[in-house]
PDB file of C-alpha atoms in Angstrom:
ATOM      1  CA  UNK J  16     -15.876   0.411 -15.148  1.00  0.00           C
ATOM      2  CA  UNK J  17     -14.673  -2.223 -12.722  1.00  0.00           C
ATOM      3  CA  UNK J  18     -13.459  -5.577 -13.997  1.00  0.00           C
ATOM      4  CA  UNK J  19     -12.536  -8.594 -11.886  1.00  0.00           C
ATOM      5  CA  UNK J  20     -10.153 -11.435 -12.738  1.00  0.00           C
ATOM      6  CA  UNK J  21     -11.194 -15.022 -12.185  1.00  0.00           C
ATOM      7  CA  UNK J  22     -11.812 -16.047  -8.601  1.00  0.00           C
ATOM      8  CA  UNK J  23     -11.778 -19.790  -9.286  1.00  0.00           C
ATOM      9  CA  UNK J  24      -8.999 -20.485 -10.045  1.00  0.00           C
ATOM     10  CA  UNK J  25      -7.822 -17.439  -8.141  1.00  0.00           C
ATOM     11  CA  UNK J  26      -6.102 -14.740 -10.205  1.00  0.00           C
ATOM     12  CA  UNK J  27      -4.512 -11.463  -9.099  1.00  0.00           C
ATOM     13  CA  UNK J  28      -4.648  -9.235 -12.182  1.00  0.00           C
ATOM     14  CA  UNK J  29      -0.988  -9.882 -12.974  1.00  0.00           C
ATOM     15  CA  UNK J  30      -1.768 -12.547 -15.551  1.00  0.00           C
ATOM     16  CA  UNK J  31      -1.098 -11.636 -19.217  1.00  0.00           C
ATOM     17  CA  UNK J  32      -4.788 -11.707 -20.139  1.00  0.00           C
ATOM     18  CA  UNK J  33      -5.390  -8.878 -17.608  1.00  0.00           C
ATOM     19  CA  UNK J  34      -2.200  -6.867 -18.017  1.00  0.00           C
ATOM     20  CA  UNK J  35      -2.869  -6.450 -21.739  1.00  0.00           C
ATOM     21  CA  UNK J  36      -6.627  -5.814 -21.502  1.00  0.00           C
ATOM     22  CA  UNK J  37      -8.483  -2.462 -21.463  1.00  0.00           C
ATOM     23  CA  UNK J  38      -5.430  -0.359 -20.640  1.00  0.00           C
ATOM     24  CA  UNK J  39      -5.075   3.431 -20.880  1.00  0.00           C
ATOM     25  CA  UNK J  40      -2.621   3.163 -23.797  1.00  0.00           C
ATOM     26  CA  UNK J  41      -5.357   1.277 -25.688  1.00  0.00           C
ATOM     27  CA  UNK J  42      -7.756   4.194 -25.280  1.00  0.00           C
ATOM     28  CA  UNK J  43      -9.607   2.968 -22.187  1.00  0.00           C
ATOM     29  CA  UNK J  44     -10.156   5.373 -19.305  1.00  0.00           C
ATOM     30  CA  UNK J  45     -11.695   4.878 -15.874  1.00  0.00           C
ATOM     31  CA  UNK J  46     -11.198   1.097 -15.929  1.00  0.00           C
ATOM     32  CA  UNK J  47     -10.319  -0.365 -12.528  1.00  0.00           C
ATOM     33  CA  UNK J  48      -9.256  -3.901 -11.650  1.00  0.00           C
ATOM     34  CA  UNK J  49     -11.141  -5.343  -8.679  1.00  0.00           C
ATOM     35  CA  UNK J  50      -8.977  -7.669  -6.601  1.00  0.00           C
ATOM     36  CA  UNK J  51     -10.319  -9.841  -3.773  1.00  0.00           C
ATOM     37  CA  UNK J  52      -7.731 -10.537  -1.077  1.00  0.00           C
ATOM     38  CA  UNK J  53      -9.400 -13.035   1.227  1.00  0.00           C
ATOM     39  CA  UNK J  54      -7.716 -14.135   4.425  1.00  0.00           C
ATOM     40  CA  UNK J  55     -10.226 -16.698   5.635  1.00  0.00           C
ATOM     41  CA  UNK J  56     -10.872 -19.184   2.834  1.00  0.00           C
ATOM     42  CA  UNK J  57      -7.664 -21.187   3.033  1.00  0.00           C
ATOM     43  CA  UNK J  58      -4.103 -20.705   1.883  1.00  0.00           C
ATOM     44  CA  UNK J  59      -3.107 -18.436   4.778  1.00  0.00           C
ATOM     45  CA  UNK J  60      -0.402 -19.158   7.342  1.00  0.00           C
ATOM     46  CA  UNK J  61      -1.636 -20.473  10.682  1.00  0.00           C
ATOM     47  CA  UNK J  62      -1.930 -18.257  13.743  1.00  0.00           C
ATOM     48  CA  UNK J  63      -3.400 -14.787  14.152  1.00  0.00           C
ATOM     49  CA  UNK J  64      -0.048 -12.971  14.156  1.00  0.00           C
ATOM     50  CA  UNK J  65       1.025 -14.695  10.952  1.00  0.00           C
ATOM     51  CA  UNK J  66      -2.247 -13.901   9.167  1.00  0.00           C
ATOM     52  CA  UNK J  67      -2.108 -10.267  10.319  1.00  0.00           C
ATOM     53  CA  UNK J  68       1.512  -9.899   9.173  1.00  0.00           C
ATOM     54  CA  UNK J  69       0.628 -11.503   5.836  1.00  0.00           C
ATOM     55  CA  UNK J  70      -2.305  -9.104   5.378  1.00  0.00           C
ATOM     56  CA  UNK J  71      -0.035  -6.145   6.032  1.00  0.00           C
ATOM     57  CA  UNK J  72       3.315  -6.967   4.475  1.00  0.00           C
ATOM     58  CA  UNK J  73       2.659  -9.619   1.833  1.00  0.00           C
ATOM     59  CA  UNK J  74      -0.320  -7.731   0.451  1.00  0.00           C
ATOM     60  CA  UNK J  75       1.845  -4.598   0.138  1.00  0.00           C
ATOM     61  CA  UNK J  76       4.304  -6.604  -1.936  1.00  0.00           C
ATOM     62  CA  UNK J  77       1.523  -8.114  -4.051  1.00  0.00           C
ATOM     63  CA  UNK J  78       0.045  -4.690  -4.762  1.00  0.00           C
ATOM     64  CA  UNK J  79       3.486  -3.372  -5.747  1.00  0.00           C
ATOM     65  CA  UNK J  80       3.945  -6.370  -8.064  1.00  0.00           C
ATOM     66  CA  UNK J  81       0.532  -5.706  -9.598  1.00  0.00           C
ATOM     67  CA  UNK J  82       1.451  -2.113 -10.425  1.00  0.00           C
ATOM     68  CA  UNK J  83       4.717  -3.249 -12.021  1.00  0.00           C
ATOM     69  CA  UNK J  84       2.776  -5.124 -14.715  1.00  0.00           C
ATOM     70  CA  UNK J  85      -0.779  -3.745 -14.793  1.00  0.00           C
ATOM     71  CA  UNK J  86      -1.436  -0.045 -15.515  1.00  0.00           C
ATOM     72  CA  UNK J  87      -5.093  -0.138 -14.417  1.00  0.00           C
ATOM     73  CA  UNK J  88      -5.849   1.270 -10.953  1.00  0.00           C
ATOM     74  CA  UNK J  89      -6.446  -1.461  -8.382  1.00  0.00           C
ATOM     75  CA  UNK J  90      -9.617  -1.547  -6.291  1.00  0.00           C
ATOM     76  CA  UNK J  91      -9.457  -3.986  -3.376  1.00  0.00           C
ATOM     77  CA  UNK J  92     -12.914  -5.448  -3.090  1.00  0.00           C
ATOM     78  CA  UNK J  93     -14.794  -7.609  -0.592  1.00  0.00           C
ATOM     79  CA  UNK J  94     -12.328  -7.327   2.264  1.00  0.00           C
ATOM     80  CA  UNK J  95     -13.189  -7.885   5.924  1.00  0.00           C
ATOM     81  CA  UNK J  96     -11.684  -8.745   9.304  1.00  0.00           C
ATOM     82  CA  UNK J  97     -12.095 -12.482   8.738  1.00  0.00           C
ATOM     83  CA  UNK J  98      -9.257 -14.922   9.183  1.00  0.00           C
ATOM     84  CA  UNK J  99      -8.335 -14.186  12.799  1.00  0.00           C
ATOM     85  CA  UNK J 100      -9.788 -14.731  16.281  1.00  0.00           C
ATOM     86  CA  UNK J 101     -12.535 -12.305  17.387  1.00  0.00           C
ATOM     87  CA  UNK J 102     -10.207 -10.471  19.770  1.00  0.00           C
ATOM     88  CA  UNK J 103      -7.912  -9.618  16.853  1.00  0.00           C
ATOM     89  CA  UNK J 104     -10.439  -8.170  14.376  1.00  0.00           C
ATOM     90  CA  UNK J 105      -9.187  -4.635  15.008  1.00  0.00           C
ATOM     91  CA  UNK J 106      -5.574  -5.668  14.431  1.00  0.00           C
ATOM     92  CA  UNK J 107      -6.596  -7.405  11.216  1.00  0.00           C
ATOM     93  CA  UNK J 108      -8.415  -4.346   9.906  1.00  0.00           C
ATOM     94  CA  UNK J 109      -5.509  -2.043  10.799  1.00  0.00           C
ATOM     95  CA  UNK J 110      -3.040  -4.359   9.048  1.00  0.00           C
ATOM     96  CA  UNK J 111      -5.127  -4.308   5.895  1.00  0.00           C
ATOM     97  CA  UNK J 112      -5.656  -0.544   5.919  1.00  0.00           C
ATOM     98  CA  UNK J 113      -1.866  -0.164   6.146  1.00  0.00           C
ATOM     99  CA  UNK J 114      -1.221  -2.830   3.535  1.00  0.00           C
ATOM    100  CA  UNK J 115      -3.834  -1.622   1.080  1.00  0.00           C
ATOM    101  CA  UNK J 116      -2.570   1.973   1.042  1.00  0.00           C
ATOM    102  CA  UNK J 117      -1.000   1.660  -2.412  1.00  0.00           C
ATOM    103  CA  UNK J 118      -4.277   0.628  -4.049  1.00  0.00           C
ATOM    104  CA  UNK J 119      -6.559   3.198  -5.670  1.00  0.00           C
ATOM    105  CA  UNK J 120      -9.295   2.286  -3.192  1.00  0.00           C
ATOM    106  CA  UNK J 121     -10.846  -0.448  -1.119  1.00  0.00           C
ATOM    107  CA  UNK J 122     -14.373  -1.698  -0.566  1.00  0.00           C
ATOM    108  CA  UNK J 123     -15.338  -3.439   2.666  1.00  0.00           C
ATOM    109  CA  UNK J 124     -17.778  -6.336   2.290  1.00  0.00           C
ATOM    110  CA  UNK J 125     -20.893  -4.798   3.910  1.00  0.00           C
ATOM    111  CA  UNK J 126     -22.028  -1.938   6.109  1.00  0.00           C
ATOM    112  CA  UNK J 127     -24.165  -4.003   8.471  1.00  0.00           C
ATOM    113  CA  UNK J 128     -23.913  -7.554   9.696  1.00  0.00           C
ATOM    114  CA  UNK J 129     -24.412 -10.237   7.101  1.00  0.00           C
ATOM    115  CA  UNK J 130     -24.152 -13.995   7.131  1.00  0.00           C
ATOM    116  CA  UNK J 131     -20.551 -13.688   8.367  1.00  0.00           C
ATOM    117  CA  UNK J 132     -21.292 -11.550  11.433  1.00  0.00           C
ATOM    118  CA  UNK J 133     -18.962  -9.020  13.028  1.00  0.00           C
ATOM    119  CA  UNK J 134     -15.827  -9.518  10.894  1.00  0.00           C
ATOM    120  CA  UNK J 135     -17.832  -8.684   7.747  1.00  0.00           C
ATOM    121  CA  UNK J 136     -19.592  -5.568   9.151  1.00  0.00           C
ATOM    122  CA  UNK J 137     -18.065  -2.125   8.575  1.00  0.00           C
ATOM    123  CA  UNK J 138     -20.637  -0.642  10.960  1.00  0.00           C
ATOM    124  CA  UNK J 139     -19.422  -2.965  13.722  1.00  0.00           C
ATOM    125  CA  UNK J 140     -15.829  -2.026  12.878  1.00  0.00           C
ATOM    126  CA  UNK J 141     -16.679   1.649  13.519  1.00  0.00           C
ATOM    127  CA  UNK J 142     -18.690   0.927  16.646  1.00  0.00           C
ATOM    128  CA  UNK J 143     -15.850  -1.125  18.127  1.00  0.00           C
ATOM    129  CA  UNK J 144     -13.118   1.308  17.112  1.00  0.00           C
ATOM    130  CA  UNK J 145     -11.401  -1.159  14.772  1.00  0.00           C
ATOM    131  CA  UNK J 146     -11.347   1.597  12.174  1.00  0.00           C
ATOM    132  CA  UNK J 147     -11.886   5.341  12.539  1.00  0.00           C
ATOM    133  CA  UNK J 148     -13.455   7.904  10.189  1.00  0.00           C
ATOM    134  CA  UNK J 149     -10.115   9.609   9.619  1.00  0.00           C
ATOM    135  CA  UNK J 150      -8.765   6.375   8.144  1.00  0.00           C
ATOM    136  CA  UNK J 151     -11.479   6.277   5.517  1.00  0.00           C
ATOM    137  CA  UNK J 152     -11.017   9.744   4.104  1.00  0.00           C
ATOM    138  CA  UNK J 153     -14.755  10.322   4.649  1.00  0.00           C
ATOM    139  CA  UNK J 154     -15.288  12.391   7.779  1.00  0.00           C
ATOM    140  CA  UNK J 155     -19.030  11.730   7.882  1.00  0.00           C
ATOM    141  CA  UNK J 156     -18.670   7.966   8.371  1.00  0.00           C
TER     142      UNK J 156
END
């Protein structure tokens, strides 16, 4: 089962209502917390380099903080290359793959292009070399 904290107002799964809910020590198994780390809907530092560094380093710290208080595995959901200039989409994806490594898993927004275009398309990310099959753990991608 995958549960998701509130998105408006934005929560990160570290709030008491989530850290004390459906935990393994309460008899729940296979319950994951879905976290959405957006980098394009406001609240980010300005400039591509700053956003990329935030996605890599600050997200690592946030994931570590999550695991200090929440025993449920974290699933990073709805991520993409958004938030930076088109020429930096690959850098943005690489920063997130590095930053998200502590999570139990991650789910990109969509395989093919959607309303958001290239930064939201995992297929485009593969075609452009922004991410490689060996980084996914699924050789057939």
